[in-house]
XYZ file of C-alpha atoms in Angstrom:
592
model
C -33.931 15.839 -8.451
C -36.955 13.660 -8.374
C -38.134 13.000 -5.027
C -40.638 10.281 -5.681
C -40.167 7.640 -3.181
C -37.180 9.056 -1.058
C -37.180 10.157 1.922
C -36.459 13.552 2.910
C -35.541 15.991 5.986
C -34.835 19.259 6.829
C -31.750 20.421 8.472
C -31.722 21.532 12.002
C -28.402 21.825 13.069
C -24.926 22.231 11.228
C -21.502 22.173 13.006
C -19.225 22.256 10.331
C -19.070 19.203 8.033
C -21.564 17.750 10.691
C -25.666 18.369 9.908
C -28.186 17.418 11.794
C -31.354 16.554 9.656
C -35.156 15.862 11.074
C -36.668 13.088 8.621
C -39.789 12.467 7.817
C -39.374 8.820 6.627
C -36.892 5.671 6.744
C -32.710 6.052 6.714
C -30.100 3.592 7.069
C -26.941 4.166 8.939
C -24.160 4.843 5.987
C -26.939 6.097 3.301
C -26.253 8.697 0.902
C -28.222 12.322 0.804
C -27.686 15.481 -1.027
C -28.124 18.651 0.802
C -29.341 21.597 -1.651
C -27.254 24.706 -1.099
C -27.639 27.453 -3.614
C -27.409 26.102 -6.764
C -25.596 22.997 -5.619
C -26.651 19.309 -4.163
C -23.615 18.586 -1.475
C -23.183 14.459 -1.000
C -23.203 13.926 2.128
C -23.618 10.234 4.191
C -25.629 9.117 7.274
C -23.051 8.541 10.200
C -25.770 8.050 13.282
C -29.304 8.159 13.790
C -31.751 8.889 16.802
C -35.112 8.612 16.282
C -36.092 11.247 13.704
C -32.688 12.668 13.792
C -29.999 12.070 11.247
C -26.670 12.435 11.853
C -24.487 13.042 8.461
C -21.456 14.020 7.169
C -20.991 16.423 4.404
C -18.209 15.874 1.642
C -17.844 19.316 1.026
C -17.421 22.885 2.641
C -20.785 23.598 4.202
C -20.045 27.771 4.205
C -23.846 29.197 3.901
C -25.614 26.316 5.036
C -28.553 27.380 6.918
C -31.223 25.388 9.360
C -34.696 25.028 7.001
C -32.552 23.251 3.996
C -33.213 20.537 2.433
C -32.126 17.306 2.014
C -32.724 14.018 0.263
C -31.973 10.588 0.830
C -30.902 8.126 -1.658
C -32.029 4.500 -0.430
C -28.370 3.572 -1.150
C -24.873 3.446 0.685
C -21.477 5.729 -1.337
C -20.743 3.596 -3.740
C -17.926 3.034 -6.218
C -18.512 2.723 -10.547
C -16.556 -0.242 -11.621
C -15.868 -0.779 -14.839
C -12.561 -0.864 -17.660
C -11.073 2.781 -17.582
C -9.915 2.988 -14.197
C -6.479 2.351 -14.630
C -4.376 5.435 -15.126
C -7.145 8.094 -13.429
C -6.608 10.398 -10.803
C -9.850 10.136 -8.440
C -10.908 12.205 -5.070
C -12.376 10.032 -2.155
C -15.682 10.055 -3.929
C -14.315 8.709 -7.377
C -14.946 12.197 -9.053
C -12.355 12.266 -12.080
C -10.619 14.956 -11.379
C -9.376 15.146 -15.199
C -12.404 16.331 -16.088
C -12.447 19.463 -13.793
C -11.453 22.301 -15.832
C -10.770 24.456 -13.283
C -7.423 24.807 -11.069
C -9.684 24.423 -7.562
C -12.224 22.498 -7.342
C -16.100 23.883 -6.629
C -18.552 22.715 -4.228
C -21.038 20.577 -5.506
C -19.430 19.362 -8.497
C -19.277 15.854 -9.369
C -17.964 13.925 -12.502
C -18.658 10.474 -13.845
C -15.436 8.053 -13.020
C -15.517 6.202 -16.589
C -15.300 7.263 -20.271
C -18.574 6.535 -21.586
C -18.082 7.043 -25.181
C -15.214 5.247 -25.317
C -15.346 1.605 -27.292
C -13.503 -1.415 -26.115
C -12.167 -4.521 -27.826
C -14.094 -7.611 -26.072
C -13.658 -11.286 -26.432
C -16.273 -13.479 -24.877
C -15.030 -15.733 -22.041
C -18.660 -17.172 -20.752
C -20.655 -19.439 -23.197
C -24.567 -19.843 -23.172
C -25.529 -22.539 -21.018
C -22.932 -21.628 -18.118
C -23.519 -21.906 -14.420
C -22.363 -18.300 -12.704
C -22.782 -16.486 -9.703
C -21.065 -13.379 -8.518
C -17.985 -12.677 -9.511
C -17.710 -14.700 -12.599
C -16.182 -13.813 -15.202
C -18.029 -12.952 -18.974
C -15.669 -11.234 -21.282
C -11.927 -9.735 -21.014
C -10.778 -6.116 -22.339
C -8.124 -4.728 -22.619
C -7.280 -1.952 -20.391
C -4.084 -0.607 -21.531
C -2.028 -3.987 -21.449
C -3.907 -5.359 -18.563
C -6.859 -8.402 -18.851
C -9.819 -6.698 -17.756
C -12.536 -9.253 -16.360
C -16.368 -8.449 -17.153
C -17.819 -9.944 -14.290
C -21.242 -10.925 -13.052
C -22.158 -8.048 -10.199
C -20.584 -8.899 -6.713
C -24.274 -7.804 -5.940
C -25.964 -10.710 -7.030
C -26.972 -14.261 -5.118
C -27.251 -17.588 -5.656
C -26.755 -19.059 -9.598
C -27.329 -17.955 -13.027
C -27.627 -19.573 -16.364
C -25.983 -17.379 -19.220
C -28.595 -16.938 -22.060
C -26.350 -14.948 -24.295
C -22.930 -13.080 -24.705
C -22.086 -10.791 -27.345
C -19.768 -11.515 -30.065
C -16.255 -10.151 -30.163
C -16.223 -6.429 -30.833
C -16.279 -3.600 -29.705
C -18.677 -2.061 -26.940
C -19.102 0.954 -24.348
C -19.664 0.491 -21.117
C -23.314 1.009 -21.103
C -23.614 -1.401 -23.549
C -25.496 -4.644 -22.878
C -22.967 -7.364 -22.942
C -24.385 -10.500 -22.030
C -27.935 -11.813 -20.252
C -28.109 -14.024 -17.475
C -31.351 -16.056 -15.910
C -32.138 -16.035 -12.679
C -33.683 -19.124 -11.297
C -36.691 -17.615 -11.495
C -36.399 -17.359 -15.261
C -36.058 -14.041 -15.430
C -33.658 -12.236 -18.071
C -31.282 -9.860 -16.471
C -29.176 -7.854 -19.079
C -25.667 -6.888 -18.120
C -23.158 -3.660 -18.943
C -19.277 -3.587 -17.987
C -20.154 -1.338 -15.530
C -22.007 -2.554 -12.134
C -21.431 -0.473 -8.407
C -20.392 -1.324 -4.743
C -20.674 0.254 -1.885
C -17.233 1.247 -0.348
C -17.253 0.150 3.093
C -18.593 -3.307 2.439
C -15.839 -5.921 1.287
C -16.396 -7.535 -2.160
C -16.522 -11.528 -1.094
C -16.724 -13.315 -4.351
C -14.503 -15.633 -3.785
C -14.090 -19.022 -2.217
C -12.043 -18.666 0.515
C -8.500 -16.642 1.995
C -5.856 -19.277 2.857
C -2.824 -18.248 4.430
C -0.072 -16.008 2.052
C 2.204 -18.451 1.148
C 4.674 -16.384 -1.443
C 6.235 -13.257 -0.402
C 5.766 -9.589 -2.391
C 9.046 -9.096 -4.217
C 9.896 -5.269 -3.808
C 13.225 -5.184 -4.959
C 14.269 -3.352 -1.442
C 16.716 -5.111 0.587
C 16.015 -4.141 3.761
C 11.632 -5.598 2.928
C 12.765 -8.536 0.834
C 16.121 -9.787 2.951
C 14.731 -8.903 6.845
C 11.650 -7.941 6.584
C 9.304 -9.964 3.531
C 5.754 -9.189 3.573
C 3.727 -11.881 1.677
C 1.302 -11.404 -0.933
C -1.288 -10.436 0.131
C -0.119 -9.354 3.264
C -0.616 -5.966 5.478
C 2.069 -3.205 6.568
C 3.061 -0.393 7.599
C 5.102 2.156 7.878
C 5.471 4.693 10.790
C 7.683 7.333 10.441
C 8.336 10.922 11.846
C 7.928 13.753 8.918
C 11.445 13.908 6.630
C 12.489 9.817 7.393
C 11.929 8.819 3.855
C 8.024 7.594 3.378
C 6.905 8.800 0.648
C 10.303 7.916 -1.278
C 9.643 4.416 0.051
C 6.482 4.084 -1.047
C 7.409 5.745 -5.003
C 9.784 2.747 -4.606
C 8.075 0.005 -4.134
C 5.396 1.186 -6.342
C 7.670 1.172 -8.967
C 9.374 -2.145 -8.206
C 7.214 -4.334 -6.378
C 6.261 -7.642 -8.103
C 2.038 -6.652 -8.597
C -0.214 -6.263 -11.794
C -2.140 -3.024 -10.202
C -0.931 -0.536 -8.200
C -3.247 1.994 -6.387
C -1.917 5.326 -4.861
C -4.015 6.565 -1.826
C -3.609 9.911 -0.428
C -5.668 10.180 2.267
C -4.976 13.608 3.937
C -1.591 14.791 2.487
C 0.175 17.977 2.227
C -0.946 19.572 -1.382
C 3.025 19.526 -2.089
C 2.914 15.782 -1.301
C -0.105 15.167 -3.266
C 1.379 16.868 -6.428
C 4.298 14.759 -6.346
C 2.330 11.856 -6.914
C 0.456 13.635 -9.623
C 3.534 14.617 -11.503
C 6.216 11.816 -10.812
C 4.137 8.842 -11.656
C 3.466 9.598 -15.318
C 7.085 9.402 -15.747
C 7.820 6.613 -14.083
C 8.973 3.517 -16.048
C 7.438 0.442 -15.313
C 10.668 -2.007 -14.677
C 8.720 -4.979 -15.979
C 7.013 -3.379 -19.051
C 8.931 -0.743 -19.538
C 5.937 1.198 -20.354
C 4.598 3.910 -17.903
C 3.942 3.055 -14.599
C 1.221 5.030 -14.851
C -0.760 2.451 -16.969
C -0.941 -0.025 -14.247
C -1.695 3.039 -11.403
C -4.931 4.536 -10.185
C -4.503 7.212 -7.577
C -6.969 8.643 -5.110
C -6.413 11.585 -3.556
C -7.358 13.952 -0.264
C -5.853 16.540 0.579
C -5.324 17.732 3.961
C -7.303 20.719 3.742
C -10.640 18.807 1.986
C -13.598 18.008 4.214
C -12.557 15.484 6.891
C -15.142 13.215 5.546
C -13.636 13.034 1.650
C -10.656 12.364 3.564
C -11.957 8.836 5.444
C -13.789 7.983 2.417
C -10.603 7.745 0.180
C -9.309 4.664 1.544
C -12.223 3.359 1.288
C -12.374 3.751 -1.939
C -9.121 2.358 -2.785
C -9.405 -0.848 -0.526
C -12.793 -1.489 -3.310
C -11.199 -0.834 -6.029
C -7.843 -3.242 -5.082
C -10.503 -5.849 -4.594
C -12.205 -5.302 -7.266
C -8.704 -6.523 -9.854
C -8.096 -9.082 -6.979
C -10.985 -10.816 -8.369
C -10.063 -10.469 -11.475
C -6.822 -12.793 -10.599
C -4.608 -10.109 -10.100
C -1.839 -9.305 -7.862
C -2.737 -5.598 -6.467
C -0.678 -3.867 -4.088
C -2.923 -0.740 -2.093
C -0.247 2.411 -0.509
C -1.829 4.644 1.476
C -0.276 7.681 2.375
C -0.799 8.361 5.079
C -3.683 6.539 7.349
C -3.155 9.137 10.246
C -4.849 11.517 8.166
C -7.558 8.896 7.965
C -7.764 8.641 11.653
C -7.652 12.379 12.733
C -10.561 12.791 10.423
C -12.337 9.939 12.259
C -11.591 11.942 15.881
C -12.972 14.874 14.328
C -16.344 13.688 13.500
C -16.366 11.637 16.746
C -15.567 15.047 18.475
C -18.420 16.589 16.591
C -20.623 13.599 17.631
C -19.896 14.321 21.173
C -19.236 10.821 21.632
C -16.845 9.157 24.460
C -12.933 9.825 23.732
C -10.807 7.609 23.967
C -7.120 7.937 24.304
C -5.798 11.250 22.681
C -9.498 11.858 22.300
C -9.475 9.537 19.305
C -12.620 7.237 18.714
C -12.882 4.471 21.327
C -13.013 2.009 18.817
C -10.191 3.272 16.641
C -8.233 -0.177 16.645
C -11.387 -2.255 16.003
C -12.113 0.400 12.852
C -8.112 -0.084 11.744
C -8.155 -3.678 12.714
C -11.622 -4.163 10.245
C -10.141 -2.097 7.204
C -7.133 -4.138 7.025
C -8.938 -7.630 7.050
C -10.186 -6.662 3.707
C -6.714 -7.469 2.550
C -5.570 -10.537 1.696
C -4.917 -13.732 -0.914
C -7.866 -15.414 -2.006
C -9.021 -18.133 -4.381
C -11.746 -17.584 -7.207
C -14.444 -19.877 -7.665
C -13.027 -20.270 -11.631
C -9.992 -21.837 -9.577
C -7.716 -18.458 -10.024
C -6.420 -16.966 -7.502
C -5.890 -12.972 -6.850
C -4.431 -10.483 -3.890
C -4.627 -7.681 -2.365
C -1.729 -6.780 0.044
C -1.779 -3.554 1.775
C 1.316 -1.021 2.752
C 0.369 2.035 4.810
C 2.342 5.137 6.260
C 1.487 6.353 9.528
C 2.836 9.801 11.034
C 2.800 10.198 14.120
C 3.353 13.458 15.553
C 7.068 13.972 16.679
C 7.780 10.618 15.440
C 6.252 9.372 18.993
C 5.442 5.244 17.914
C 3.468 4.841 20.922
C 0.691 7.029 19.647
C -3.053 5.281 19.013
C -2.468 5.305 15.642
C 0.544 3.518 15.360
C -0.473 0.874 18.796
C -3.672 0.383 16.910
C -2.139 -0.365 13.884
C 0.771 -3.013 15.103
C -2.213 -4.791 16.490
C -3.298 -6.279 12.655
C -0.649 -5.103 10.130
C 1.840 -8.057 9.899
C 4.564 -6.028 8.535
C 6.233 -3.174 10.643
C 8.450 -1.063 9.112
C 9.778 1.798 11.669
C 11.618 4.959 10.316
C 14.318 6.241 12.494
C 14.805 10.056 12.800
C 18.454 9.075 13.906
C 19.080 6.749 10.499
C 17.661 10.023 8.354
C 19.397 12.309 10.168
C 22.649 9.973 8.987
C 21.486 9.303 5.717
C 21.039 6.030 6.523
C 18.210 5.004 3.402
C 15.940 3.553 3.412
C 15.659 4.652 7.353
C 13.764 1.351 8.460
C 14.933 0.903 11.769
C 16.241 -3.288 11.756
C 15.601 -3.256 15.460
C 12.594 -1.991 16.122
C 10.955 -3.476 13.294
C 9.820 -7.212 12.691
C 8.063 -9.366 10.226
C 5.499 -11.648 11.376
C 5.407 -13.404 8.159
C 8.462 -15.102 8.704
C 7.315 -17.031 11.921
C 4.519 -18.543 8.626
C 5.243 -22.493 7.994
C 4.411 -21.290 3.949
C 6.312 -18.205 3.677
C 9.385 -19.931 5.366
C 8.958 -23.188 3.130
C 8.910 -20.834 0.181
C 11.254 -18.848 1.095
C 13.851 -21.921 1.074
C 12.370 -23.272 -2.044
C 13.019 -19.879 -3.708
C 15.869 -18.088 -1.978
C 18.197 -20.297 0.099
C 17.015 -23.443 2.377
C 19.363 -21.543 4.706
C 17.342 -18.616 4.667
C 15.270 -17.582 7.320
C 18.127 -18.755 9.766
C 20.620 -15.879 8.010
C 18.103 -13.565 8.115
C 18.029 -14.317 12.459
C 21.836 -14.427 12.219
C 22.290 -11.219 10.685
C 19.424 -9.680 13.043
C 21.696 -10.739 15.939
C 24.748 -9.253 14.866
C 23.227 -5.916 14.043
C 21.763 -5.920 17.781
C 25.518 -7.189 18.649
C 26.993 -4.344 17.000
C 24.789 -1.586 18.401
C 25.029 -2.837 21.916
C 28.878 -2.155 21.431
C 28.399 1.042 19.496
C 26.723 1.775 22.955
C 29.789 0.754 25.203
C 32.171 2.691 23.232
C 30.938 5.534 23.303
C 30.436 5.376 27.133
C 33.858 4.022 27.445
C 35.724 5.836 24.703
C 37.757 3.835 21.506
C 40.460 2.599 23.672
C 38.516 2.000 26.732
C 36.677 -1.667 25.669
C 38.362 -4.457 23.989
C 39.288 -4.816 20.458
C 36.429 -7.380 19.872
C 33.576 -4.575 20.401
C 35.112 -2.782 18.083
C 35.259 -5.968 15.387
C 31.511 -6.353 16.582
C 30.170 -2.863 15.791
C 32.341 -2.915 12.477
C 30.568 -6.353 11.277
C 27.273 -4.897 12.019
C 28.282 -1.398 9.967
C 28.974 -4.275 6.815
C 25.339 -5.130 6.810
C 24.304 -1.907 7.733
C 26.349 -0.246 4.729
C 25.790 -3.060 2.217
C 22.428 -4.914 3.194
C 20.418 -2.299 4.358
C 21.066 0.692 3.251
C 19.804 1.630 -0.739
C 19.895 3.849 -3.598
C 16.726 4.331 -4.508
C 17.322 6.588 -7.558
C 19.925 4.154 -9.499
C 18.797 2.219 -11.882
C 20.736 -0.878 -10.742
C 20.738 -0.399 -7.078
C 17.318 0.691 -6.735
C 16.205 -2.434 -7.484
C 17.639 -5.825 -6.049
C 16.225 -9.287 -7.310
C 16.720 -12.377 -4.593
C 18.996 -14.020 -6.028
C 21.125 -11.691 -5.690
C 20.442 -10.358 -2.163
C 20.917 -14.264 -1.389
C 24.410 -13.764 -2.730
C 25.136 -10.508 -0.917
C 23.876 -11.792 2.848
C 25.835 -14.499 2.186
C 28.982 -13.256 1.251
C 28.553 -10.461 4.242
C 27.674 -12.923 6.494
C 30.486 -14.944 5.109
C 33.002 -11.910 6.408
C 31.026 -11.485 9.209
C 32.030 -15.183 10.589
C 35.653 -14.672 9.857
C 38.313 -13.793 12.475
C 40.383 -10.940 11.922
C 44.064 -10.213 13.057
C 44.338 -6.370 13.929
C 47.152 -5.073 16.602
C 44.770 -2.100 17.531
C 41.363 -0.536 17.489
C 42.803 2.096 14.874
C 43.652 -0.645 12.305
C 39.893 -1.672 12.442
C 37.787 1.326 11.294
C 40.279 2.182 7.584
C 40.111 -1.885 6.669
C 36.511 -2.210 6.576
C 35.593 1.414 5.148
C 37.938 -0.290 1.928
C 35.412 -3.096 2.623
C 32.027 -1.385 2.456
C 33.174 0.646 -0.039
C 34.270 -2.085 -2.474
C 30.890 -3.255 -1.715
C 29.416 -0.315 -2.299
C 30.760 0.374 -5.495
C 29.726 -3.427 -6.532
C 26.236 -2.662 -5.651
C 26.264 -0.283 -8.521
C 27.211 -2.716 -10.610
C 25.368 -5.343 -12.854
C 24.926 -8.249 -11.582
C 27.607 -10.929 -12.590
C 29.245 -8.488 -15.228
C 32.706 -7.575 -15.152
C 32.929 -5.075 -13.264
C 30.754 -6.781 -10.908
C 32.926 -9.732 -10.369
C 36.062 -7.397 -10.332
C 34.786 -6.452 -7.031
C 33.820 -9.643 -5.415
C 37.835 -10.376 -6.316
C 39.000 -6.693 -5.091
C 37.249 -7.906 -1.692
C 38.423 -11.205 -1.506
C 42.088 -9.449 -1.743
C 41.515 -7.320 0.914
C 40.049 -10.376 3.437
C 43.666 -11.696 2.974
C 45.143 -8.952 4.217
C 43.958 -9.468 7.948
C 41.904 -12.893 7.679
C 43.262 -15.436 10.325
C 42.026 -18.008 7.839
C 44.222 -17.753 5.038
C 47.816 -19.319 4.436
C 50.038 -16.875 5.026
C-alpha cells in the first residue's frame, strides 16, 4: 500500500476488536486505517483519540495481532460506492459483495468491490449543456432492472455547476465518464455513475423535510387500520424471540406500497440471516409480479461477526435508502434487529472503559438511536420531486422485558410502536401486535388525518378510536370474568368481550401466507371496520351467557372464511349475506 502522505502508527495495545495505535501524524475521529496482519490489511475505523493515541475498531477477528504492527490511515471516513447495480446484492456492513466470495466462510482481510464494473448500461441523458446543478441533480437515468436509476451530481459537491457536456444515449460502465460539469471557477470536472459517501453522515441534497402527509400502505390490517405509519415515517417493532418479527417484516417487505426495499440484518442468528438469503429470491413482487428480489438490497451481520461490522450495517443501509430517496423514490429501510446494533455499541463502550449507563449500555444510547432515525424521512428535491425514506425496526429485548434501554430509547423518536405480545403468540393470535400497548403517533398529524379521510373514510380516524375503545372494553371484561367466573357478571360483559373478539378475530388478526388475505387494500379494510363496527353497535337479544359464545364463533367464522375470499366476488358477497342472516337471528333491530 503506498504510504506517501498518510499517516501512520504502530499498535500498542489490542483488546479484542479494540487497538490502541501511537501515531505519528494527524487522524480524525471516524477515519479509516488498515492494520497489516500476516498477509492481510484488516479495515478498521478511528472511534476516540487522546493525544497520540488512537482508539479504533477493527472489522474483523484480530486472532494474532501483536503490539509493534502496523497501521495506516486513510485521510477518509467508511464510506459507501454508489452507483446502478445495487439492487438485488447481498452486502456485509462494509458493502463487500458477498457473491463474489467463493468460499462458504468468509476470510479475514478480504474485501470485494460492491458494483459490476464490466458491466454496460443503457443511458439516456436527462441534463442538457448549459444547465445550472448542484448536488444531487440529476444527469442521466438507467435502468436497473425495471427501476429509473438517477446519475446524479456527487452529494459531495458545493455550491453550482454549469454542465459542459453529457454523453449521448448508449451504453456505458460505471467508470465511464458520463458528463463534465464547471465549477465556478471554470474548472472541468468529469463525472462516472459511481461517486462515494461516508456512512454515518446523512446525504442532504434536498430542499427541505415537511411533515409525512400520506400513509405507507402495507397491506396489514392491524398497521394500515390502527396503527398507519406515514411515508416516510419511523417504527418499530419490539418483540420477545418466537412473537412473529421476522414474519412481519417478510410481510411488509413484500406488500408495502415502496419502489426499494432494503433488508438489514444487523446481528442476527445465522438461521435468521439465511432465511432472508433464501426466501427473498422467491418472493413475488405483488405489484410487478416479478421477483421481489429486483427491487431488494440486503445487508447482512451476523451475530457472531466483529461487533463493529455489526454497527456499521445499519449504517450502511440508512445511506443507501437515501441515496434512491433522492432519486424520487419511495424506500422503505427493515432492520432486523437494532438490539444487535446496540449491544455492539455497549461492547465497544465497555472496551473504552467509558461511563455506563443503565444496563451498562452507552450513556448516550438514546441520543445515538434518536440521531440514526432522523435520517429518515419525506423530503422534496430541488428538481421539484419528491422521495422517502421511512424506517421499520425490530427490537428484542431480552425476555420480552419493553422497559429495557433499547426499547425506552427507541419509543423516544420512532413514531410508530408496534408491541408483540408473548400471550397473542402463545394463542396464535397473528400478527401478535399487541392493540393496547401499541399507538401511532401519526394519527394525532393534521395531514395524515386529512388524508386519511380523503382516501379511506372522512369517518376514519374516529372508527379507528371507536374500535380502540371497545377492544380495551372487551379485555377489561375478559378480566372480570375470569375473576368472577361465566355466570358470576352480567350478560353485557360477556356481549362486551365477544364484540371485542369480532375485531380481534376479523380486524386484527392475519394470514400472512394466503395470497388473498395476506394482503388487504383500504378500501376494503374500510369496508370490514365498518361492517364490524356496524355489529359491534347493535343490541343483541340472548336469554343467557351460554347463547353468546356459539352465535358469534358462526360470526367470526363467516368472517373468516370471507376474508379468504376475493374481494366483491361471489363467494365474497355470499358471506356478507350468510352474516347478515345470522344478525337476524338475535338482532333487537330487525322486524320480527
Amino acid at each position: 500500500m503506498d504510504k506517501i502522505n498518510y499517516t501512520t502508527g504502530k499498535v500498542v495495545g489490542v483488546i479484542s476488536n479494540l487497538v490502541t495505535v501511537k501515531v505519528d501524524g494527524p487522524v480524525s475521529q471516524n477515519e479509516i486505517c488498515y492494520v497489516k496482519i500476516d498477509e492481510s490489511e484488516l479495515m478498521a475505523e478511528v472511534i476516540k483519540i487522546i493525544g497520540d493515541i488512537a482508539y479504533i475498531q477493527v472489522f474483523e477477528s484480530t486472532r494474532g495481532l501483536k503490539v509493534g504492527t502496523e497501521v495506516v490511515f486513510m485521510q477518509h471516513m467508511l464510506e459507501v460506492t454508489l452507483g446502478p447495480g445495487i439492487l438485488s446484492k447481498n452486502y456485509d456492513g462494509l458493502q463487500n459483495d458477498l457473491d463474489k466470495m467463493d468460499e462458504t466462510f468468509l476470510k479475514r482481510g478480504e474485501y470485494t468491490f460492491p458494483l459490476d464494473e464490466e458491466k454496460k448500461w443503457e443511458l439516456q441523458p436527462i441534463a442538457k449543456p448549459g444547465d445550472t446543478v448542484v448536488a444531487g441533480s440529476w444527469l442521466a437515468n438507467v435502468k436497473e432492472n425495471w427501476i429509473d436509476h438517477k446519475i446524479m451530481v456527487p452529494f459531495t459537491f458545493e455550491g453550482e455547476y454549469v454542465v459542459k457536456e453529457v454523453v449521448p444515449a448508449g451504453e456505458y460502465t460505471i467508470k465511464d465518464n458520463i458528463a463534465t460539469i464547471v465549477d465556478p471557477r471554470g474548472h472541468s470536472i468529469p463525472l462516472t455513475m459511481m461517486q462515494k459517501w461516508a456512512i454515518k453522515k446523512p446525504i442532504k441534497a434536498y430542499k427541505d423535510k415537511p411533515m409525512p402527509s400520506t400513509i405507507l400502505k402495507t397491506g396489514v390490517r392491524i398497521f394500515d387500520t390502527m396503527f398507519p405509519i406515514a411515508e416516510g415515517g419511523t417504527g418499530f417493532i419490539p418483540g420477545p424471540f418466537g412473537s412473529g418479527k421476522t414474519v412481519l417484516q417478510h410481510a411488509i417487505a413484500k406488500q408495502a406500497d415502496a419502489d426499494i426495499i432494503i433488508m438489514t440484518a444487523c446481528g442476527e442468528r445465522a438461521n435468521e440471516v439465511v432465511e432472508i438469503f433464501t426466501e427473498f429470491p422467491k418472493l413475488v413482487d405483488p405489484r410487478t409480479g416479478r421477483t421481489l428480489n429486483e427491487r431488494t438490497t440486503i445487508i447482512c451481520n451476523t451475530s457472531n461477526m466483529p461487533v463493529a461490522a455489526r454497527e456499521a450495517s445499519v449504517y450502511t443501509g440508512m445511506t443507501i435508502a437515501e441515496y434512491y430517496r433522492s432519486m424520487g423514490l419511495k424506500v422503505l429501510l427493515l432492520a432486523d434487529s437494532t438490539s444487535r446494533w446496540a449491544q455492539a455499541l455497549r461492547e465497544m463502550s465497555n472496551r473504552l472503559e467509558e461511563l455506563p449507563g443503565q444496563d451498562a449500555f452507552p450513556v448516550d444510547l438514546s441520543s445515538i438511536i434518536s440521531n440514526f432515525y432522523a435520517r429518515a424521512g419525506f423530503v422534496n428535491l430541488p428538481n421539484g420531486a419528491s422521495g422517502s425514506v421511512t424506517f421499520l425496526g425490530t427490537v428484542s429485548p431480552a425476555g420480552g422485558n419493553l422497559k429495557e434501554p433499547v426499547t425506552e430509547s427507541t419509543k423516544k423518536v420512532a413514531r410508530c410502536f408496534y408491541a408483540l405480545s408473548q400471550d397473542r403468540a402463545d394463542k396464535k393470535r397473528y400478527p401478535a401486535v399487541d392493540p393496547i400497548d401499541s399507538y401511532s403517533k401519526y394519527l394525532e398529524y393534521d395531514q395524515v388525518k386529512d388524508f386519511l379521510a380523503k382516501e379511506v373514510s372522512p369517518h376514519w380516524v374516529s372508527e379507528i378510536a371507536r374500535s380502540k375503545n371497545i377492544i380495551l372494553r372487551g379485555r377489561e371484561a375478559q378480566e372480570q370474568i375470569n375473576i368472577l367466573g361465566d355466570d358470576g357478571v352480567p350478560l353485557d360483559y360477556h356481549l362486551r368481550f365477544w364484540k371485542s373478539e369480532l375485531i380481534d378475530f376479523v380486524v386484527l388478526q392475519q394470514d400472512a401466507f394466503d395470497k388473498i388475505d395476506g394482503n388487504t387494500p383500504l378500501e376494503r379494510q374500510n369496508f370490514l371496520l365498518t361492517f364490524v363496527l356496524k355489529i359491534c353497535d347493535s343490541d343483541f337479544e340472548f336469554e343467557s351467557f351460554e347463547e353468546v359464545n356459539p352465535y358469534f364463533k358462526r360470526i367470526i367464522n363467516a368472517f373468516k372464511q370471507m376474508n379468504y375470499s376475493e374481494y366483491q366476488s361471489e363467494n365474497f358477497n355470499k358471506y356478507v349475506t350468510e352474516i347478515e342472516h345470522i344478525l337476524k337471528e338475535r338482532s333487537m333491530k330487525h322486524d320480527d
